[in-house]
CSV table of C-alpha atoms in Angstrom, one decimal:
chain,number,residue,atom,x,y,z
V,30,UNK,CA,-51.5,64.6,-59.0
V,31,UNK,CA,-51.8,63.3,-62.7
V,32,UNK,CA,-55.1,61.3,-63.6
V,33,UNK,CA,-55.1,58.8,-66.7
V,34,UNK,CA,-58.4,56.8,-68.3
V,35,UNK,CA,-59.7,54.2,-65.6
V,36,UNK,CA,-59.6,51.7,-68.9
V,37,UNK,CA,-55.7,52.3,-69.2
V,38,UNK,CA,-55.6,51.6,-65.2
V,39,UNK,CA,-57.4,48.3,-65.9
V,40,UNK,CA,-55.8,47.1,-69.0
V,41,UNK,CA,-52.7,47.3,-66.9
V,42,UNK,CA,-53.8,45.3,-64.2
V,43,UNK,CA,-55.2,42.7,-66.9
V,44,UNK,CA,-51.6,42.8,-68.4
V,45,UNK,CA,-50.0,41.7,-64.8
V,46,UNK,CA,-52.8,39.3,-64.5
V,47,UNK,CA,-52.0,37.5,-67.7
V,48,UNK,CA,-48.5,37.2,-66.9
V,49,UNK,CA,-49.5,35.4,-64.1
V,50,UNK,CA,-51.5,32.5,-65.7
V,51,UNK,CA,-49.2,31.9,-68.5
V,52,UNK,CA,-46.3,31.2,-65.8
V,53,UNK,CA,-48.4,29.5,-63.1
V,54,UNK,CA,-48.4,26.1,-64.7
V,55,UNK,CA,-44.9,26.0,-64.0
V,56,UNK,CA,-43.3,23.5,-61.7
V,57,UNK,CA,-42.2,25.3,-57.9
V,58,UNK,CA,-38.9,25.3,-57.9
V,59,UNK,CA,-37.6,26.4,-61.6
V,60,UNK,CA,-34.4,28.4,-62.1
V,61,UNK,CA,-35.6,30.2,-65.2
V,62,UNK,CA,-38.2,31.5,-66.7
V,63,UNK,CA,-39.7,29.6,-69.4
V,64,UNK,CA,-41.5,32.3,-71.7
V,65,UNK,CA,-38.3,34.8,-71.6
V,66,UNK,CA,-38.8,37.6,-74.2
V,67,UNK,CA,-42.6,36.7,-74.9
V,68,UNK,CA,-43.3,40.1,-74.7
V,69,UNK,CA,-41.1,43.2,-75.6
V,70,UNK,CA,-39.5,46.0,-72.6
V,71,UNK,CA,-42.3,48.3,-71.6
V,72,UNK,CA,-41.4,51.8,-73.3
V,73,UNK,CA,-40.1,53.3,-69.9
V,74,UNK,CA,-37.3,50.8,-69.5
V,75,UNK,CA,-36.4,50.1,-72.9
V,76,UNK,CA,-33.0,50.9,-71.8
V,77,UNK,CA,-32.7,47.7,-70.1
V,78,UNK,CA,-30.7,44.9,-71.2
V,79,UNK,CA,-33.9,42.5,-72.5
V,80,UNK,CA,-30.9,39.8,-72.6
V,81,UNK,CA,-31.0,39.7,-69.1
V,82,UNK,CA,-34.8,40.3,-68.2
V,83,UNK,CA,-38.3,37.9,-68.3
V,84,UNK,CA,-41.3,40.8,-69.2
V,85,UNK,CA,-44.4,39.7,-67.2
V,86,UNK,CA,-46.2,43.1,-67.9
V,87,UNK,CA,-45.5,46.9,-68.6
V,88,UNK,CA,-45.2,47.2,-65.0
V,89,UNK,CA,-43.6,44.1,-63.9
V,90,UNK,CA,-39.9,43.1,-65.3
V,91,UNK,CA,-37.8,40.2,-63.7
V,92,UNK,CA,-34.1,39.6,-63.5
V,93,UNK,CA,-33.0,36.3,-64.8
V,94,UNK,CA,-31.3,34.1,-62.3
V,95,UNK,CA,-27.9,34.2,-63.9
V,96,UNK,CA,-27.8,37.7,-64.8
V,97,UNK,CA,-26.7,38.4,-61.3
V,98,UNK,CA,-22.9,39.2,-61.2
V,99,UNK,CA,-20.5,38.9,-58.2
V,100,UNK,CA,-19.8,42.6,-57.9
V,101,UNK,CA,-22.1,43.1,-55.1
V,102,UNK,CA,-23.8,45.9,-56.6
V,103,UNK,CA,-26.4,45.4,-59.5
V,104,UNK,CA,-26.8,47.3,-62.6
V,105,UNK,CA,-29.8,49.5,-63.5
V,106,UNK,CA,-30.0,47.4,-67.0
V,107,UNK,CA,-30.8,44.4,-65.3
V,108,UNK,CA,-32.6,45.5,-62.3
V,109,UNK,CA,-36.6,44.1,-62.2
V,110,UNK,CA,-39.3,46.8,-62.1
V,111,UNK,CA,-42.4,46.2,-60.0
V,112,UNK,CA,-44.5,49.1,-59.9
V,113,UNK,CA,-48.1,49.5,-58.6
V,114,UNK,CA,-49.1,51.9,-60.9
V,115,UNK,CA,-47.8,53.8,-64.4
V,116,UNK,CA,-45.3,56.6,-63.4
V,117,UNK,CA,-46.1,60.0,-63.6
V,118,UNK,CA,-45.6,62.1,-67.4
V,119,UNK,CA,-42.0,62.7,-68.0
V,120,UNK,CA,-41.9,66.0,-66.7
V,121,UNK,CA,-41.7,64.8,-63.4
V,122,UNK,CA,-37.8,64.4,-64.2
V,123,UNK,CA,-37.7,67.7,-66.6
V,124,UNK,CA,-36.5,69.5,-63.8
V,125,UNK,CA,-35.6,67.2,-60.8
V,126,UNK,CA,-34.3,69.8,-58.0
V,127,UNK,CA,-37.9,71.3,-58.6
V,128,UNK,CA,-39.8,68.5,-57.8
V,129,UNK,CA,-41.7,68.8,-54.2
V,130,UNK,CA,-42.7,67.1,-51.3
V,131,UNK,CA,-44.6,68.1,-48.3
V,132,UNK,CA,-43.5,67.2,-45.1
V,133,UNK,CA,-46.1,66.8,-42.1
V,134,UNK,CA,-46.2,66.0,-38.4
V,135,UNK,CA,-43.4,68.1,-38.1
V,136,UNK,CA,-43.2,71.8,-35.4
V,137,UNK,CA,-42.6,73.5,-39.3
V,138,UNK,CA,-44.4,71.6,-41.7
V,139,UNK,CA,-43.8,72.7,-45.5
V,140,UNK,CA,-43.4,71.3,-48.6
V,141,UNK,CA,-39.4,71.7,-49.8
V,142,UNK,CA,-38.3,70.9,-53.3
V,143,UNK,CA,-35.9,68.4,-54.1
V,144,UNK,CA,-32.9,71.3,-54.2
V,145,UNK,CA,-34.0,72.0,-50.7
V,146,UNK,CA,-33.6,68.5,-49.8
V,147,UNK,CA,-29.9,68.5,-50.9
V,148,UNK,CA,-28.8,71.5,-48.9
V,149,UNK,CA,-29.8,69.4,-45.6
V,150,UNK,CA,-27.4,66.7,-45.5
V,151,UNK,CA,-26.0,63.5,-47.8
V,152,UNK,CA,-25.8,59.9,-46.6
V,153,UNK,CA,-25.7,56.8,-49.2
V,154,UNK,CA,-26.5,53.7,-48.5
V,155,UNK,CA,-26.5,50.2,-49.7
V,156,UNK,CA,-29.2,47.9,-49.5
V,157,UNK,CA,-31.3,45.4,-50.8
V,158,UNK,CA,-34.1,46.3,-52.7
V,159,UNK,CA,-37.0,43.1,-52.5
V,160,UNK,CA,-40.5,42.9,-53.9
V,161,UNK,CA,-42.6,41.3,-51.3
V,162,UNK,CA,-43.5,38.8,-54.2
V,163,UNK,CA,-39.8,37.6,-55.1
V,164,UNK,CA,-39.9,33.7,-54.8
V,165,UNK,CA,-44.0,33.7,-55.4
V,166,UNK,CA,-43.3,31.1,-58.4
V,167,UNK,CA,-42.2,28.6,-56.2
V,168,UNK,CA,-45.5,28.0,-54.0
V,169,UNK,CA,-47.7,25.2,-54.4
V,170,UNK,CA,-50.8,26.9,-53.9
V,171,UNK,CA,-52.6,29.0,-56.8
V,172,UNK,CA,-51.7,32.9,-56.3
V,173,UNK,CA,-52.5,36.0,-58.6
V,174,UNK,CA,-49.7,38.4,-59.4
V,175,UNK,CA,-46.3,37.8,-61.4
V,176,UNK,CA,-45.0,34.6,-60.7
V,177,UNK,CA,-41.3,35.8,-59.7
V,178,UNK,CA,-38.9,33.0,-58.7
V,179,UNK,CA,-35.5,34.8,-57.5
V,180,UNK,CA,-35.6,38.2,-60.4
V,181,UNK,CA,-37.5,40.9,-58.1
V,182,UNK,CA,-34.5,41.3,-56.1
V,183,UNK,CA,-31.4,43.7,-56.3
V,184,UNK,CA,-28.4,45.4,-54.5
V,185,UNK,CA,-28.8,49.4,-54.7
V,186,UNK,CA,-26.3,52.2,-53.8
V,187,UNK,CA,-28.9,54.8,-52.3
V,188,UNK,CA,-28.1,58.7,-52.1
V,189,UNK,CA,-29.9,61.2,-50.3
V,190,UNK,CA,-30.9,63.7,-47.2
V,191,UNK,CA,-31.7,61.2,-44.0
V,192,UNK,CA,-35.5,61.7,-43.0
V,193,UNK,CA,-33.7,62.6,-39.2
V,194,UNK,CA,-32.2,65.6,-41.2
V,195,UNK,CA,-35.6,66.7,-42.7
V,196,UNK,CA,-37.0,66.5,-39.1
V,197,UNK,CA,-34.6,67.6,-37.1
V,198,UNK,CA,-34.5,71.0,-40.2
V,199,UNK,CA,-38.4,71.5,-39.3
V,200,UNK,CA,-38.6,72.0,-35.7
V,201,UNK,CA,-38.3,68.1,-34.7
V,202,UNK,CA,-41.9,66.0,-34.0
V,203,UNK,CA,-44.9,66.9,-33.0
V,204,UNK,CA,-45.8,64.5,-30.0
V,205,UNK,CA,-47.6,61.0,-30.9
V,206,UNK,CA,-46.3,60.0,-33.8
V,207,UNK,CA,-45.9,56.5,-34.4
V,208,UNK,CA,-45.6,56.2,-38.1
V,209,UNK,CA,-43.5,57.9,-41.2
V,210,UNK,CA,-46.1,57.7,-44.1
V,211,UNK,CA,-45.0,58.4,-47.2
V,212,UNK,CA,-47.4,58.6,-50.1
V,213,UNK,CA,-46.4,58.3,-53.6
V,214,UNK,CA,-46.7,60.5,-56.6
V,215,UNK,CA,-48.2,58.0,-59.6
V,216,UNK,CA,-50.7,58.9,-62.0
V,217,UNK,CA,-54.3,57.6,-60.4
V,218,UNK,CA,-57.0,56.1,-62.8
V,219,UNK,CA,-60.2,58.3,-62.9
V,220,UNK,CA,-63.3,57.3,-61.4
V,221,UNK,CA,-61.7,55.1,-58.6
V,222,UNK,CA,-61.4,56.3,-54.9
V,223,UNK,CA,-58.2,57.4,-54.5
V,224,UNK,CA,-57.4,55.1,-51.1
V,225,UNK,CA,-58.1,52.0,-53.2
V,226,UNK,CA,-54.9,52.7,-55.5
V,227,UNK,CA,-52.9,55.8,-54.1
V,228,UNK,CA,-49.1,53.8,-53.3
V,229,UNK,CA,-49.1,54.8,-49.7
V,230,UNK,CA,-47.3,53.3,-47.1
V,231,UNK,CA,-46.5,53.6,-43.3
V,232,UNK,CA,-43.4,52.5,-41.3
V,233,UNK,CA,-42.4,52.8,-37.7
V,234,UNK,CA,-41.1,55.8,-37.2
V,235,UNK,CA,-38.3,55.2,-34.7
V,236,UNK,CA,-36.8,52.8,-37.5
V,237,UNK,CA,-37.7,56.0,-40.4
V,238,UNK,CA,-35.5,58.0,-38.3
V,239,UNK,CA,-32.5,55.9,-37.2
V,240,UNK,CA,-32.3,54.4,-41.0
V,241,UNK,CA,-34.6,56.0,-43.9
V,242,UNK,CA,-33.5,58.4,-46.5
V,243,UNK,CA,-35.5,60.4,-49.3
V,244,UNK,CA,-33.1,59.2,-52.5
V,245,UNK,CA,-32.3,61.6,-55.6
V,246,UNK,CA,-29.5,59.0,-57.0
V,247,UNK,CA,-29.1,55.6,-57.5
V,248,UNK,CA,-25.8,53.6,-58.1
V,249,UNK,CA,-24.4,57.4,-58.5
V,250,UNK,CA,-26.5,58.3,-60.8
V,251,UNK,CA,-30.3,60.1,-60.7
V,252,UNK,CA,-33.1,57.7,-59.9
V,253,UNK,CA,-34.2,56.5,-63.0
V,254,UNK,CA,-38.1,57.7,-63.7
V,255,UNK,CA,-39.3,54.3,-63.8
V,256,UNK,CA,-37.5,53.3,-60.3
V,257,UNK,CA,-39.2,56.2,-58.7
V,258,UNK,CA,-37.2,59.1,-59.6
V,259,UNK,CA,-36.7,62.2,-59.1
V,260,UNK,CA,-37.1,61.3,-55.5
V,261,UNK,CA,-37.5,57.9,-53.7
V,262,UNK,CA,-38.0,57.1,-49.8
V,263,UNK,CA,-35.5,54.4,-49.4
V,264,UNK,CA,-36.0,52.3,-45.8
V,265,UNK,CA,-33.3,49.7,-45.9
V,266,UNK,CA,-34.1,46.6,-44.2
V,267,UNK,CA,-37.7,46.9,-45.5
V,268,UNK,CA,-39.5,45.2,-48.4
V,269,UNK,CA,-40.1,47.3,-51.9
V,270,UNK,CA,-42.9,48.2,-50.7
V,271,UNK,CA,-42.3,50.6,-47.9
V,272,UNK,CA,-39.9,52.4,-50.6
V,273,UNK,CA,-42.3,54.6,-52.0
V,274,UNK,CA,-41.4,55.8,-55.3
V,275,UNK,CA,-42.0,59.5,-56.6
V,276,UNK,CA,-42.7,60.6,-52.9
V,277,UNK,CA,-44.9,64.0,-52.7
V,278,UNK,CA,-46.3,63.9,-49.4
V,279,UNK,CA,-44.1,62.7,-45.8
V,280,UNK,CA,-46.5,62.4,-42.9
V,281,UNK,CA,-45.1,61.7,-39.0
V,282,UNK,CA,-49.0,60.0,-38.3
V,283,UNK,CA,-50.2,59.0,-35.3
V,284,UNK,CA,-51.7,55.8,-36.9
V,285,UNK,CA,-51.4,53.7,-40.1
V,286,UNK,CA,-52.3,54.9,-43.4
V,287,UNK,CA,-55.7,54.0,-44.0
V,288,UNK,CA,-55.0,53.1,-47.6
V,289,UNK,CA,-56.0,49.8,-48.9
V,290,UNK,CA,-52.1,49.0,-50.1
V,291,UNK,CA,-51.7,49.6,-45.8
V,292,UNK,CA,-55.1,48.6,-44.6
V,293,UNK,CA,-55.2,45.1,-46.1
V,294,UNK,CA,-52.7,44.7,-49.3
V,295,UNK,CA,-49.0,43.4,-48.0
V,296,UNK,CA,-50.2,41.6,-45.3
V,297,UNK,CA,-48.9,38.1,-44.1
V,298,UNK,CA,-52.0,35.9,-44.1
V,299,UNK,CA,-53.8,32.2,-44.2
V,300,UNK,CA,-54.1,31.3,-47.4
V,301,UNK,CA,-58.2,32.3,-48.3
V,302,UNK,CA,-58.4,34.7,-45.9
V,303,UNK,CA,-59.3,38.3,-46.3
V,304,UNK,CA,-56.2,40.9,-45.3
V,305,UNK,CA,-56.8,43.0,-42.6
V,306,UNK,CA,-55.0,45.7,-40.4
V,307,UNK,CA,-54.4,43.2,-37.2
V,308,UNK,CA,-52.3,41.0,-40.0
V,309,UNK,CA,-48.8,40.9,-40.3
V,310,UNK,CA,-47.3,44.1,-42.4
V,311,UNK,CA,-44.9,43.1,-45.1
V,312,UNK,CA,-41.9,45.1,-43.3
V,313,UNK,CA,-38.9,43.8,-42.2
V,314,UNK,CA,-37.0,40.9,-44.7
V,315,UNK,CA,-36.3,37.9,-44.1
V,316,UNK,CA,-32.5,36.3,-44.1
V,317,UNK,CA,-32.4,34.3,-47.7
V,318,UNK,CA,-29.8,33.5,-50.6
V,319,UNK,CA,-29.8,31.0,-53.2
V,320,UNK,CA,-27.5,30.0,-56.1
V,321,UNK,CA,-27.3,31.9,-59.3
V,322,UNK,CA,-24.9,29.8,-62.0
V,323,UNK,CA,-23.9,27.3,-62.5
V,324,UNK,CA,-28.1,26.8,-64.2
V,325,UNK,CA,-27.5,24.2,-66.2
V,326,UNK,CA,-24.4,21.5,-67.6
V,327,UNK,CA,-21.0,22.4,-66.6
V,328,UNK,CA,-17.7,20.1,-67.0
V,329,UNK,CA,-16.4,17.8,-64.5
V,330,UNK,CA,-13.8,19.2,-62.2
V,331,UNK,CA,-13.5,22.3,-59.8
V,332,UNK,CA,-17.4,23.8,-60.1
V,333,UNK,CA,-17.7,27.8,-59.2
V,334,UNK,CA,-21.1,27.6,-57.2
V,335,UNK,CA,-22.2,31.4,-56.9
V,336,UNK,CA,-25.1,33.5,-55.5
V,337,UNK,CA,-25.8,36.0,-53.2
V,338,UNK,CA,-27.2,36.0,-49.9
V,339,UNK,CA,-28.2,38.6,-47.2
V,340,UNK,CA,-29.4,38.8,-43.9
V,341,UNK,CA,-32.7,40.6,-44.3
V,342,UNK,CA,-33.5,43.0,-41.6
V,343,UNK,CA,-30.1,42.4,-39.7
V,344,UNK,CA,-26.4,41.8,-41.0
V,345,UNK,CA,-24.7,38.8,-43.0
V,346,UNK,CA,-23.0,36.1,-41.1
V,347,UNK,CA,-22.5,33.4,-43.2
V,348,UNK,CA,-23.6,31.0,-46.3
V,349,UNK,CA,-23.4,27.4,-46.6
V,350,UNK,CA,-23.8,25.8,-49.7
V,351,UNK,CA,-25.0,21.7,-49.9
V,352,UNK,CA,-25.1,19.9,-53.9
V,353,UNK,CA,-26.8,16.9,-51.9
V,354,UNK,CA,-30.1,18.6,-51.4
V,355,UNK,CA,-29.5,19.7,-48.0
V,356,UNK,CA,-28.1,16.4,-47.0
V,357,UNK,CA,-24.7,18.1,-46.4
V,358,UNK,CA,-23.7,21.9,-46.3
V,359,UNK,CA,-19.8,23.3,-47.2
V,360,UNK,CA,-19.4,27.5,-46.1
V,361,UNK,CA,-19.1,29.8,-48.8
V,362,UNK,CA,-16.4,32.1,-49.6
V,363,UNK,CA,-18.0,35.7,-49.3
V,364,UNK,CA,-16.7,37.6,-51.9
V,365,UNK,CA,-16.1,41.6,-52.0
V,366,UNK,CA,-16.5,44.4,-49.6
V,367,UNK,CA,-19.1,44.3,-46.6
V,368,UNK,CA,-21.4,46.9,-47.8
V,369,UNK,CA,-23.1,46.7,-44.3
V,370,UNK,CA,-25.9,45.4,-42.3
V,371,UNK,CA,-28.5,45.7,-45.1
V,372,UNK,CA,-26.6,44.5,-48.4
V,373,UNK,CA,-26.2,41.3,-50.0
V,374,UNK,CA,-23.3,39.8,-50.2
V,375,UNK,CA,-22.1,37.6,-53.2
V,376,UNK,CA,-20.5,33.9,-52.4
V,377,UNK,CA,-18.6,31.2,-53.9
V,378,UNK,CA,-17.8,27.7,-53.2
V,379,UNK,CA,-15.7,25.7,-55.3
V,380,UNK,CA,-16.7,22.6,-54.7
V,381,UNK,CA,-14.9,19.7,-56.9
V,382,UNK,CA,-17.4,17.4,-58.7
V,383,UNK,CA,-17.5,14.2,-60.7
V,384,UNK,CA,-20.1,13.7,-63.6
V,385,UNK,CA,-23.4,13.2,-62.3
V,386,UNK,CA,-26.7,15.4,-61.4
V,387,UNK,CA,-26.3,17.2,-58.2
V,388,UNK,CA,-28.8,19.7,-56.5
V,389,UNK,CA,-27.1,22.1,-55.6
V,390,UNK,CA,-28.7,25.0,-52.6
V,391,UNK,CA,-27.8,27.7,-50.2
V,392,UNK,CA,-29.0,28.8,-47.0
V,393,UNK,CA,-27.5,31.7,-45.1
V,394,UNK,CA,-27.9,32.9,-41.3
V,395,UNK,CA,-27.5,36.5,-40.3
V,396,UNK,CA,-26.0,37.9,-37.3
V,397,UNK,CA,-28.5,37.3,-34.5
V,398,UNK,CA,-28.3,33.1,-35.4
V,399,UNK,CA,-31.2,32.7,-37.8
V,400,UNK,CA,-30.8,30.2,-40.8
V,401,UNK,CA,-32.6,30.6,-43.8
V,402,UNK,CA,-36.0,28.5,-43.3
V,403,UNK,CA,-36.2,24.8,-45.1
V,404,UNK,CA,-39.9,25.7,-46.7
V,405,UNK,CA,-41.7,28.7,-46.3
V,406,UNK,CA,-45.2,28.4,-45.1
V,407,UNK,CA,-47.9,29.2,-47.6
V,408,UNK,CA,-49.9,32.5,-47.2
V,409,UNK,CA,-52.2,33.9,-49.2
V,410,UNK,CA,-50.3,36.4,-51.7
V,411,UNK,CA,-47.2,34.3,-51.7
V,412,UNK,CA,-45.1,36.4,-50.2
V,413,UNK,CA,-41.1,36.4,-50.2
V,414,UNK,CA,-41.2,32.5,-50.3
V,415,UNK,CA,-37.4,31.9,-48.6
V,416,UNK,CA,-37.0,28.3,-48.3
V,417,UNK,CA,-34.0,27.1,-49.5
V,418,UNK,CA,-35.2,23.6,-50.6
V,419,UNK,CA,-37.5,24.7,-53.2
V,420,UNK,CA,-34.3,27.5,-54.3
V,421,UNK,CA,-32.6,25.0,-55.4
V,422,UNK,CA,-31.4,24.1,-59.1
V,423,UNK,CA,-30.3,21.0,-59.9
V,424,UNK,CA,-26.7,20.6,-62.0
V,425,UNK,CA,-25.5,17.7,-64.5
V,426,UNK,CA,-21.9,17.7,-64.6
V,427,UNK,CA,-20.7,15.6,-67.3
């Protein structure tokens, strides 16, 4: 694993940090960012469209609301980064098939190369990819961290071998184990302990093997360094998190990884109170849409109200969409294929409208009956705030 100076480690923690307090005076609530293009595209996604983006550090990019198409599927160039920690040197994508990761916990555990991998089976799939943050803008309650409102979100075609196929290739599980931890590859600072910083997360393992993949290609292309490539662990359902970028190490554990990120960070907690294992584990999402144009003035008539919505850790059902603040809701036209249970979904109401100021929301309800929540309770990291009330934008039609 590569090492870099623990004053580069900090100074990109103070850059995320900074981010933060400029956009925390903000009202909850806002559709766009106020400060777009302050800062320039880090180096490593230059590439992106910086049209379409809000910098809040080198490691934290968000998508602007309205950059959001109806395709269903969205675009490398306008997908928000949030990573942890730098990515490794560049030669971690010289020569993809060659990159390695050991597997453990397994009757044969060895560590297999990436050309290994895609000898042992394909499946792609198409999911949501959420930071646990998206929507921390729009608390009430002071938080550290980028102040996202809707941007750290995006809809992902995922290919590679299914963890089941790795397993099943090594001799199947050894007996206890309760957990798939996956531990990433990025560069550590010097003189910290590794378990402070190492990105290392655990899931259940009955849901790693019915649903998880390790990912070499992204929207049919490789994954881009800077979204963890050359190999991702993609668990669909799950929050960003749990999809630990430039994966070295696959453990079947009998316990939780005893990393801080698992031990305390990403857990669901009172706001001012320390995180702790017995907390909640940011896992499974939650159901949520909101609205993504119109943002501002549009002419009186028939109004295209669109956004995307998606039923967290279970299928789509439906979206309503009310421009009376939630006094009255209309369903929403789904539009495109059903990429299955874990995708978003764009939607569209038209919706004719005099002149006037409207507010204008969604809320969506997946398949087992549950409707996007009014207001999202505060907790302490301001975690994937949901509520549709404070999602909403408010429209002048004139």
């Amino acid at each position: 694993m590569i090492t870099i100076p623990r004053r580069h480690f900090l100074v990109a923690l103070a850059g995320t940090a900074g981010a933060a307090t400029s956009l925390r005076t903000l009202a909850p609530g806002i559709a766009r960012a106020q400060e777009q293009n302050a800062q320039e595209l880090p180096e490593a996604v230059s590439w992106k469209d910086p049209g379409a983006t809000i910098v809040h550090s080198d490691l934290t990019v968000e998508t602007e609301r309205d950059a959001i198409g109806t395709s269903g599927i969205t675009s490398k160039d306008v997908l928000y980064l949030r990573n942890n920690l730098p990515s490794p040197d560049e030669v971690a994508v010289a020569d993809r098939d060659a990159w390695e990761v050991s597997v453990e916990g397994v009757a044969e555990p060895r560590t297999l190369t990436v050309g290994e991998l895609k000898r042992m089976g394909v499946e792609t799939v198409a999911t949501v990819l959420q930071c646990s943050g998206n929507g921390r803008g729009f608390f009430e309650h002071e938080t550290s961290g980028s102040q996202w409102r809707t941007g750290a979100a995006g809809n992902l075609l995922w290919s590679g071998v299914p963890v089941r196929n790795v397993v099943e290739a090594l001799g199947g599980l050894e007996d206890g184990r309760n957990f798939m931890t996956s531990t990433g590859g990025e560069s550590l600072p010097e003189g910290v302990d590794p378990k402070e910083v190492v990105v290392e997360r655990s899931v259940p393992v009955e849901y790693a093997m019915e649903h998880a993949i390790l990912a070499w290609e992204m929207n049919g292309e490789p994954v881009p360094r800077a979204h963890g490539g050359p190999l991702r662990v993609i668990v669909p359902g799950y929050y960003g998190i749990n999809n630990v970028k430039y994966v070295q190490r696959v453990a079947f554990t009998d316990d939780e990884s005893d990393a801080a990120i698992m031990r305390t960070g990403y857990r669901v907690r009172p706001v001012g109170v320390d995180g702790a294992p017995d907390q909640p584990s940011m896992w499974e999402m939650k159901v949520k849409s909101w609205v993504t144009r119109p943002l501002a003035d549009v002419e009186n008539g028939t109004v295209l109200i669109e956004g995307v919505a998606f039923g967290g850790y279970h299928a789509l059902d439906k979206v309503e969409v009310s421009t009376d603040d939630g006094e009255s809701w209309q369903e929403a036209r789904l539009l495109g294929p059903d990429l299955g249970r874990f995708a978003w979904r764009p939607f569209v109401l038209e919706a004719d409208l005099e002149p006037g100021t409207y507010t204008v929301t969604s809320r969506a309800t997946n398949s087992e009956g549950t409707v996007q929540e009014e207001v999202t309770e505060p907790n302490h990291r301001g975690y994937d705030y949901s509520g549709w009330r404070r999602l909403a934008v408010d429209v002048t039609v004139v």
